[in-house]
Amino acid sequence: MRVALAGINARYTHANLALFYLRNEILSSGHEARILEFHISQPRLEMLEGICLESPDAILLSVYIWNVALVRSLLPDIHALCPRSLLVLGGPEAGYSPEAWLAEFPFISHIVAGAGEEAVRILAESGFSLPGQRILRRKNRPFRDIGFPYRDGDFPLLANRYVYYESSRGCPFRCSYCLSSREDQALESKDAQTALEELRRILAYEKNWPSPPIVKFVDRTFNAQPERARSIWAALAEAESRATFHFEIHPALLAEDDFRLLESVPPGRFQFEIGVQSVNEAALRAVNRGMDWACAKKAIARLLEPGNIHVHLDAIFGLPGEGMAECGATVDQIMSLKPHQVQLGFLKCLPGTALRDQADAFGLTHMAEAPYQILSNSWLSFQDLRLLRDIDKLVDSVWNANRLEGELDALAGREGGYFRAFSCLARAAGREGYNPSTRQEGKVREFLERALG
Ligand code: SF4
């Protein structure tokens, strides 16, 4: 059979790692398989041409919060153009409510609910026909038995895009707003040696890419097993490579040995993303997130000190118990560390998470459709969230894009903190009709000068 695996990514630079694993399952069952990747800004007709012109025997589509609306709009057209193709859906958006999808689109053949490799292997071995089993829920094989996702022919397609790599799946933490906190997401990992052998295969191709790659680990908490993480970091720090490796880490798990190792890593080799989310302990407890801010802050400050590792800090607005004052405290604390990047996100109430069940208790209203973002809760009104969204854009333009540190510090000094400074800028932007998303340095600088004047 000829099978097409279609992924619609949020950006051109992204790739759908899951499709590479599933493609391998299909190939080893003796079928032909092609990965077709698109991005959400592409015209729908281009996607239909890519998927349907060759009338594959089976079409697999993965559905996430960023592409669910597009997939819904494409499905009837795909079915009209390829009425004989078997249609299989997977991914968190389809897997959470497969019955509703099948009712809405009765021409769908199967929906894979949960992790996909084992289910897709069974489906492929059956010739994509499992009568009476339209919803496939299968316990997956252990992650260590799932091989390297890429084949040599894949690497050219990853030019100028992130090269995603996964050395562990699942997460040991249980944050109530996160899909990785579910019971079926227990932490599983490849040992350091296996991971390094796989990474060497990526690096062996490196010189052929037009620019040095960013190898993005999708591990939810890369250093959940500190010794394993340290061995991988040590080897990557010494590798002959121009690549940058991106990791999501938990700062409180860093030990003295890590700091000593990390301060000797070549500049630009590593990027760390750290989900601070909030500095307010009660809010973190309310979402079951384990983070002692005082300890995390010390670790982040130490990571930042040598200046060789790019550090990206995330916060989330909309956590239970957090009004504007608490959101402000988080912004002030994060900005005072002067990380390289700050991302202020908004709570999402994803189907299948514990938070979704507690929404009423927190007075939480959220978008009915993906991305399920918060609209208000007992502590923040829609109006407050609007101001916070403007602040998020201003943090991005003033700090992330242009690092206008002198101007920002002057304004924070005058207003009594960074959050107040950004609030003052957001109000000024509203009065002037200034677009807070502007990232052009000249315009941002002039806007700040006006605000300071
Ligand atoms: S938010 Fe991060 S740390 Fe928390 S459960 Fe999800 S992946 Fe794990």
PDB file of C-alpha atoms in Angstrom, residues 80-273:
ATOM      1  CA  ALA A  80     -14.055  14.189  -1.788  1.00  0.00           C
ATOM      2  CA  LEU A  81     -10.759  14.048  -3.706  1.00  0.00           C
ATOM      3  CA  CYS A  82      -9.655  10.617  -2.442  1.00  0.00           C
ATOM      4  CA  PRO A  83     -12.874   8.764  -1.601  1.00  0.00           C
ATOM      5  CA  ARG A  84     -11.114   5.402  -1.604  1.00  0.00           C
ATOM      6  CA  SER A  85      -8.213   6.413   0.665  1.00  0.00           C
ATOM      7  CA  LEU A  86      -8.414   5.118   4.205  1.00  0.00           C
ATOM      8  CA  LEU A  87      -8.259   8.044   6.607  1.00  0.00           C
ATOM      9  CA  VAL A  88      -6.531   7.626   9.955  1.00  0.00           C
ATOM     10  CA  LEU A  89      -6.301  10.387  12.568  1.00  0.00           C
ATOM     11  CA  GLY A  90      -4.036  10.615  15.592  1.00  0.00           C
ATOM     12  CA  GLY A  91      -2.478  13.217  17.894  1.00  0.00           C
ATOM     13  CA  PRO A  92      -3.812  14.673  21.150  1.00  0.00           C
ATOM     14  CA  GLU A  93      -6.764  16.585  19.660  1.00  0.00           C
ATOM     15  CA  ALA A  94      -8.207  13.572  17.851  1.00  0.00           C
ATOM     16  CA  GLY A  95      -7.169  11.038  20.470  1.00  0.00           C
ATOM     17  CA  TYR A  96      -8.940  12.756  23.333  1.00  0.00           C
ATOM     18  CA  SER A  97     -12.439  12.633  21.823  1.00  0.00           C
ATOM     19  CA  PRO A  98     -12.359  10.026  19.036  1.00  0.00           C
ATOM     20  CA  GLU A  99     -16.097   9.270  19.284  1.00  0.00           C
ATOM     21  CA  ALA A 100     -16.948  12.911  18.526  1.00  0.00           C
ATOM     22  CA  TRP A 101     -14.603  12.926  15.511  1.00  0.00           C
ATOM     23  CA  LEU A 102     -16.094   9.723  14.129  1.00  0.00           C
ATOM     24  CA  ALA A 103     -19.610  11.094  14.575  1.00  0.00           C
ATOM     25  CA  GLU A 104     -18.706  14.344  12.825  1.00  0.00           C
ATOM     26  CA  PHE A 105     -16.686  12.722  10.014  1.00  0.00           C
ATOM     27  CA  PRO A 106     -18.119   9.221   9.515  1.00  0.00           C
ATOM     28  CA  PHE A 107     -15.761   8.580   6.589  1.00  0.00           C
ATOM     29  CA  ILE A 108     -12.734   8.429   8.967  1.00  0.00           C
ATOM     30  CA  SER A 109     -11.503   4.825   9.069  1.00  0.00           C
ATOM     31  CA  HIS A 110      -9.584   4.797  12.354  1.00  0.00           C
ATOM     32  CA  ILE A 111      -8.482   7.060  15.166  1.00  0.00           C
ATOM     33  CA  VAL A 112      -5.375   6.297  17.177  1.00  0.00           C
ATOM     34  CA  ALA A 113      -5.879   7.384  20.783  1.00  0.00           C
ATOM     35  CA  GLY A 114      -2.670   7.821  22.793  1.00  0.00           C
ATOM     36  CA  ALA A 115       0.900   6.980  21.809  1.00  0.00           C
ATOM     37  CA  GLY A 116       1.020   5.867  18.219  1.00  0.00           C
ATOM     38  CA  GLU A 117       3.859   3.498  17.340  1.00  0.00           C
ATOM     39  CA  GLU A 118       2.369   0.189  18.459  1.00  0.00           C
ATOM     40  CA  ALA A 119      -1.146   1.042  17.277  1.00  0.00           C
ATOM     41  CA  VAL A 120       0.113   2.117  13.854  1.00  0.00           C
ATOM     42  CA  ARG A 121       2.259  -1.017  13.559  1.00  0.00           C
ATOM     43  CA  ILE A 122      -0.801  -3.185  14.214  1.00  0.00           C
ATOM     44  CA  LEU A 123      -2.853  -1.141  11.799  1.00  0.00           C
ATOM     45  CA  ALA A 124      -0.182  -1.315   9.084  1.00  0.00           C
ATOM     46  CA  GLU A 125       0.246  -5.076   9.534  1.00  0.00           C
ATOM     47  CA  SER A 126      -3.504  -5.468   9.081  1.00  0.00           C
ATOM     48  CA  GLY A 127      -3.356  -3.571   5.774  1.00  0.00           C
ATOM     49  CA  PHE A 128      -5.047  -0.595   7.481  1.00  0.00           C
ATOM     50  CA  SER A 129      -8.173  -2.569   7.971  1.00  0.00           C
ATOM     51  CA  LEU A 130      -9.266  -3.570  11.451  1.00  0.00           C
ATOM     52  CA  PRO A 131     -13.040  -3.970  11.114  1.00  0.00           C
ATOM     53  CA  GLY A 132     -14.933  -3.103  14.266  1.00  0.00           C
ATOM     54  CA  GLN A 133     -11.916  -1.331  15.760  1.00  0.00           C
ATOM     55  CA  ARG A 134     -12.235   2.216  14.561  1.00  0.00           C
ATOM     56  CA  ILE A 135     -10.778   3.575  17.787  1.00  0.00           C
ATOM     57  CA  LEU A 136      -7.351   2.127  18.524  1.00  0.00           C
ATOM     58  CA  ARG A 137      -6.064   2.361  22.067  1.00  0.00           C
ATOM     59  CA  ARG A 138      -2.925   0.280  22.440  1.00  0.00           C
ATOM     60  CA  LYS A 139      -0.305   0.182  25.128  1.00  0.00           C
ATOM     61  CA  ASN A 140       2.856   1.334  23.452  1.00  0.00           C
ATOM     62  CA  ARG A 141       6.149  -0.561  23.332  1.00  0.00           C
ATOM     63  CA  PRO A 142       8.739   0.628  25.849  1.00  0.00           C
ATOM     64  CA  PHE A 143      10.360   3.798  24.540  1.00  0.00           C
ATOM     65  CA  ARG A 144      13.858   2.214  24.595  1.00  0.00           C
ATOM     66  CA  ASP A 145      12.595  -0.318  22.003  1.00  0.00           C
ATOM     67  CA  ILE A 146      11.475   2.388  19.608  1.00  0.00           C
ATOM     68  CA  GLY A 147      14.384   3.101  17.311  1.00  0.00           C
ATOM     69  CA  PHE A 148      15.960   6.249  15.940  1.00  0.00           C
ATOM     70  CA  PRO A 149      13.270   8.172  14.045  1.00  0.00           C
ATOM     71  CA  TYR A 150      15.333   9.459  11.126  1.00  0.00           C
ATOM     72  CA  ARG A 151      16.592   7.699   7.998  1.00  0.00           C
ATOM     73  CA  ASP A 152      19.449   9.116   5.958  1.00  0.00           C
ATOM     74  CA  GLY A 153      17.085  10.464   3.313  1.00  0.00           C
ATOM     75  CA  ASP A 154      15.276  12.576   5.931  1.00  0.00           C
ATOM     76  CA  PHE A 155      18.200  14.818   6.790  1.00  0.00           C
ATOM     77  CA  PRO A 156      18.216  16.948   3.614  1.00  0.00           C
ATOM     78  CA  LEU A 157      14.565  17.822   4.322  1.00  0.00           C
ATOM     79  CA  LEU A 158      15.536  19.266   7.686  1.00  0.00           C
ATOM     80  CA  ALA A 159      17.722  22.038   6.224  1.00  0.00           C
ATOM     81  CA  ASN A 160      16.992  25.376   7.944  1.00  0.00           C
ATOM     82  CA  ARG A 161      14.512  23.730  10.308  1.00  0.00           C
ATOM     83  CA  TYR A 162      14.755  22.480  13.867  1.00  0.00           C
ATOM     84  CA  VAL A 163      16.113  18.969  14.133  1.00  0.00           C
ATOM     85  CA  TYR A 164      13.943  17.472  16.855  1.00  0.00           C
ATOM     86  CA  TYR A 165      15.315  14.697  18.987  1.00  0.00           C
ATOM     87  CA  GLU A 166      13.794  12.789  21.882  1.00  0.00           C
ATOM     88  CA  SER A 167      15.928  11.021  24.471  1.00  0.00           C
ATOM     89  CA  SER A 168      13.083  10.571  26.961  1.00  0.00           C
ATOM     90  CA  ARG A 169       9.302  10.537  26.912  1.00  0.00           C
ATOM     91  CA  GLY A 170       6.843  11.495  29.612  1.00  0.00           C
ATOM     92  CA  CYS A 171       7.562  13.552  32.697  1.00  0.00           C
ATOM     93  CA  PRO A 172       8.032  12.785  36.388  1.00  0.00           C
ATOM     94  CA  PHE A 173       6.089  15.929  37.342  1.00  0.00           C
ATOM     95  CA  ARG A 174       2.328  16.294  37.462  1.00  0.00           C
ATOM     96  CA  CYS A 175       1.409  19.894  36.598  1.00  0.00           C
ATOM     97  CA  SER A 176      -2.363  19.836  36.339  1.00  0.00           C
ATOM     98  CA  TYR A 177      -2.557  21.934  33.137  1.00  0.00           C
ATOM     99  CA  CYS A 178      -0.200  19.726  31.144  1.00  0.00           C
ATOM    100  CA  LEU A 179      -0.919  16.688  29.003  1.00  0.00           C
ATOM    101  CA  SER A 180       2.431  15.193  29.988  1.00  0.00           C
ATOM    102  CA  SER A 181       1.188  14.888  33.567  1.00  0.00           C
ATOM    103  CA  ARG A 182      -1.303  12.167  32.716  1.00  0.00           C
ATOM    104  CA  GLU A 183      -0.896   8.693  34.142  1.00  0.00           C
ATOM    105  CA  ASP A 184      -0.084   7.272  30.709  1.00  0.00           C
ATOM    106  CA  GLN A 185       2.878   9.655  30.393  1.00  0.00           C
ATOM    107  CA  ALA A 186       5.272   8.034  32.847  1.00  0.00           C
ATOM    108  CA  LEU A 187       8.915   8.914  32.318  1.00  0.00           C
ATOM    109  CA  GLU A 188      10.834   6.536  30.029  1.00  0.00           C
ATOM    110  CA  SER A 189      14.266   7.207  28.639  1.00  0.00           C
ATOM    111  CA  LYS A 190      17.017   5.898  26.430  1.00  0.00           C
ATOM    112  CA  ASP A 191      20.314   5.363  28.211  1.00  0.00           C
ATOM    113  CA  ALA A 192      22.966   8.021  27.629  1.00  0.00           C
ATOM    114  CA  GLN A 193      25.032   5.800  25.351  1.00  0.00           C
ATOM    115  CA  THR A 194      22.122   5.006  23.021  1.00  0.00           C
ATOM    116  CA  ALA A 195      21.102   8.667  22.912  1.00  0.00           C
ATOM    117  CA  LEU A 196      24.660   9.718  22.071  1.00  0.00           C
ATOM    118  CA  GLU A 197      24.957   7.131  19.289  1.00  0.00           C
ATOM    119  CA  GLU A 198      21.748   8.508  17.783  1.00  0.00           C
ATOM    120  CA  LEU A 199      22.906  12.107  18.173  1.00  0.00           C
ATOM    121  CA  ARG A 200      26.166  11.236  16.407  1.00  0.00           C
ATOM    122  CA  ARG A 201      24.121  10.164  13.398  1.00  0.00           C
ATOM    123  CA  ILE A 202      22.592  13.647  13.297  1.00  0.00           C
ATOM    124  CA  LEU A 203      25.969  15.333  13.719  1.00  0.00           C
ATOM    125  CA  ALA A 204      27.503  13.172  10.980  1.00  0.00           C
ATOM    126  CA  TYR A 205      25.204  14.970   8.547  1.00  0.00           C
ATOM    127  CA  GLU A 206      25.797  18.433  10.011  1.00  0.00           C
ATOM    128  CA  LYS A 207      28.266  19.753   7.416  1.00  0.00           C
ATOM    129  CA  ASN A 208      25.694  19.196   4.655  1.00  0.00           C
ATOM    130  CA  TRP A 209      23.137  21.612   6.096  1.00  0.00           C
ATOM    131  CA  PRO A 210      23.505  25.191   4.846  1.00  0.00           C
ATOM    132  CA  SER A 211      23.591  26.567   8.403  1.00  0.00           C
ATOM    133  CA  PRO A 212      24.475  24.982  11.752  1.00  0.00           C
ATOM    134  CA  PRO A 213      21.438  23.107  13.031  1.00  0.00           C
ATOM    135  CA  ILE A 214      19.494  23.688  16.220  1.00  0.00           C
ATOM    136  CA  VAL A 215      18.939  20.237  17.683  1.00  0.00           C
ATOM    137  CA  LYS A 216      15.892  20.611  19.862  1.00  0.00           C
ATOM    138  CA  PHE A 217      15.384  17.978  22.527  1.00  0.00           C
ATOM    139  CA  VAL A 218      11.668  17.458  22.999  1.00  0.00           C
ATOM    140  CA  ASP A 219      12.254  15.788  26.386  1.00  0.00           C
ATOM    141  CA  ARG A 220       9.835  17.444  28.792  1.00  0.00           C
ATOM    142  CA  THR A 221      12.376  17.686  31.633  1.00  0.00           C
ATOM    143  CA  PHE A 222      15.709  16.720  30.135  1.00  0.00           C
ATOM    144  CA  ASN A 223      17.546  16.615  33.463  1.00  0.00           C
ATOM    145  CA  ALA A 224      14.901  14.576  35.290  1.00  0.00           C
ATOM    146  CA  GLN A 225      17.623  11.929  35.666  1.00  0.00           C
ATOM    147  CA  PRO A 226      20.591  14.159  36.467  1.00  0.00           C
ATOM    148  CA  GLU A 227      23.387  11.659  35.885  1.00  0.00           C
ATOM    149  CA  ARG A 228      22.087  10.633  32.494  1.00  0.00           C
ATOM    150  CA  ALA A 229      21.684  14.290  31.518  1.00  0.00           C
ATOM    151  CA  ARG A 230      25.205  15.082  32.675  1.00  0.00           C
ATOM    152  CA  SER A 231      26.754  12.318  30.537  1.00  0.00           C
ATOM    153  CA  ILE A 232      24.937  13.571  27.450  1.00  0.00           C
ATOM    154  CA  TRP A 233      25.839  17.202  28.164  1.00  0.00           C
ATOM    155  CA  ALA A 234      29.497  16.298  28.728  1.00  0.00           C
ATOM    156  CA  ALA A 235      29.737  14.464  25.395  1.00  0.00           C
ATOM    157  CA  LEU A 236      27.900  17.179  23.450  1.00  0.00           C
ATOM    158  CA  ALA A 237      30.047  19.889  25.017  1.00  0.00           C
ATOM    159  CA  GLU A 238      33.150  18.179  23.635  1.00  0.00           C
ATOM    160  CA  ALA A 239      31.704  17.175  20.250  1.00  0.00           C
ATOM    161  CA  GLU A 240      33.232  18.594  17.064  1.00  0.00           C
ATOM    162  CA  SER A 241      30.120  20.473  16.040  1.00  0.00           C
ATOM    163  CA  ARG A 242      28.655  23.869  15.199  1.00  0.00           C
ATOM    164  CA  ALA A 243      25.194  22.755  16.304  1.00  0.00           C
ATOM    165  CA  THR A 244      23.202  24.352  19.103  1.00  0.00           C
ATOM    166  CA  PHE A 245      21.393  21.959  21.433  1.00  0.00           C
ATOM    167  CA  HIS A 246      18.178  23.104  23.068  1.00  0.00           C
ATOM    168  CA  PHE A 247      16.955  21.518  26.325  1.00  0.00           C
ATOM    169  CA  GLU A 248      13.991  22.061  28.642  1.00  0.00           C
ATOM    170  CA  ILE A 249      15.332  21.668  32.148  1.00  0.00           C
ATOM    171  CA  HIS A 250      14.293  21.937  35.775  1.00  0.00           C
ATOM    172  CA  PRO A 251      16.766  24.317  37.479  1.00  0.00           C
ATOM    173  CA  ALA A 252      16.350  22.887  40.967  1.00  0.00           C
ATOM    174  CA  LEU A 253      17.697  19.529  39.762  1.00  0.00           C
ATOM    175  CA  LEU A 254      21.057  21.052  38.810  1.00  0.00           C
ATOM    176  CA  ALA A 255      23.853  19.954  41.134  1.00  0.00           C
ATOM    177  CA  GLU A 256      27.344  21.329  41.695  1.00  0.00           C
ATOM    178  CA  ASP A 257      28.770  18.901  39.096  1.00  0.00           C
ATOM    179  CA  ASP A 258      26.339  20.246  36.514  1.00  0.00           C
ATOM    180  CA  PHE A 259      27.295  23.866  37.127  1.00  0.00           C
ATOM    181  CA  ARG A 260      31.001  23.025  36.830  1.00  0.00           C
ATOM    182  CA  LEU A 261      30.386  21.146  33.601  1.00  0.00           C
ATOM    183  CA  LEU A 262      28.013  23.721  32.147  1.00  0.00           C
ATOM    184  CA  GLU A 263      30.260  26.718  32.714  1.00  0.00           C
ATOM    185  CA  SER A 264      32.859  25.086  30.450  1.00  0.00           C
ATOM    186  CA  VAL A 265      30.488  24.460  27.525  1.00  0.00           C
ATOM    187  CA  PRO A 266      31.485  26.406  24.376  1.00  0.00           C
ATOM    188  CA  PRO A 267      29.415  29.601  24.022  1.00  0.00           C
ATOM    189  CA  GLY A 268      26.310  29.076  21.903  1.00  0.00           C
ATOM    190  CA  ARG A 269      26.466  25.282  22.146  1.00  0.00           C
ATOM    191  CA  PHE A 270      23.521  24.939  24.589  1.00  0.00           C
ATOM    192  CA  GLN A 271      20.208  26.731  25.039  1.00  0.00           C
ATOM    193  CA  PHE A 272      18.118  26.093  28.142  1.00  0.00           C
ATOM    194  CA  GLU A 273      14.404  26.690  28.419  1.00  0.00           C
TER     195      GLU A 273
END
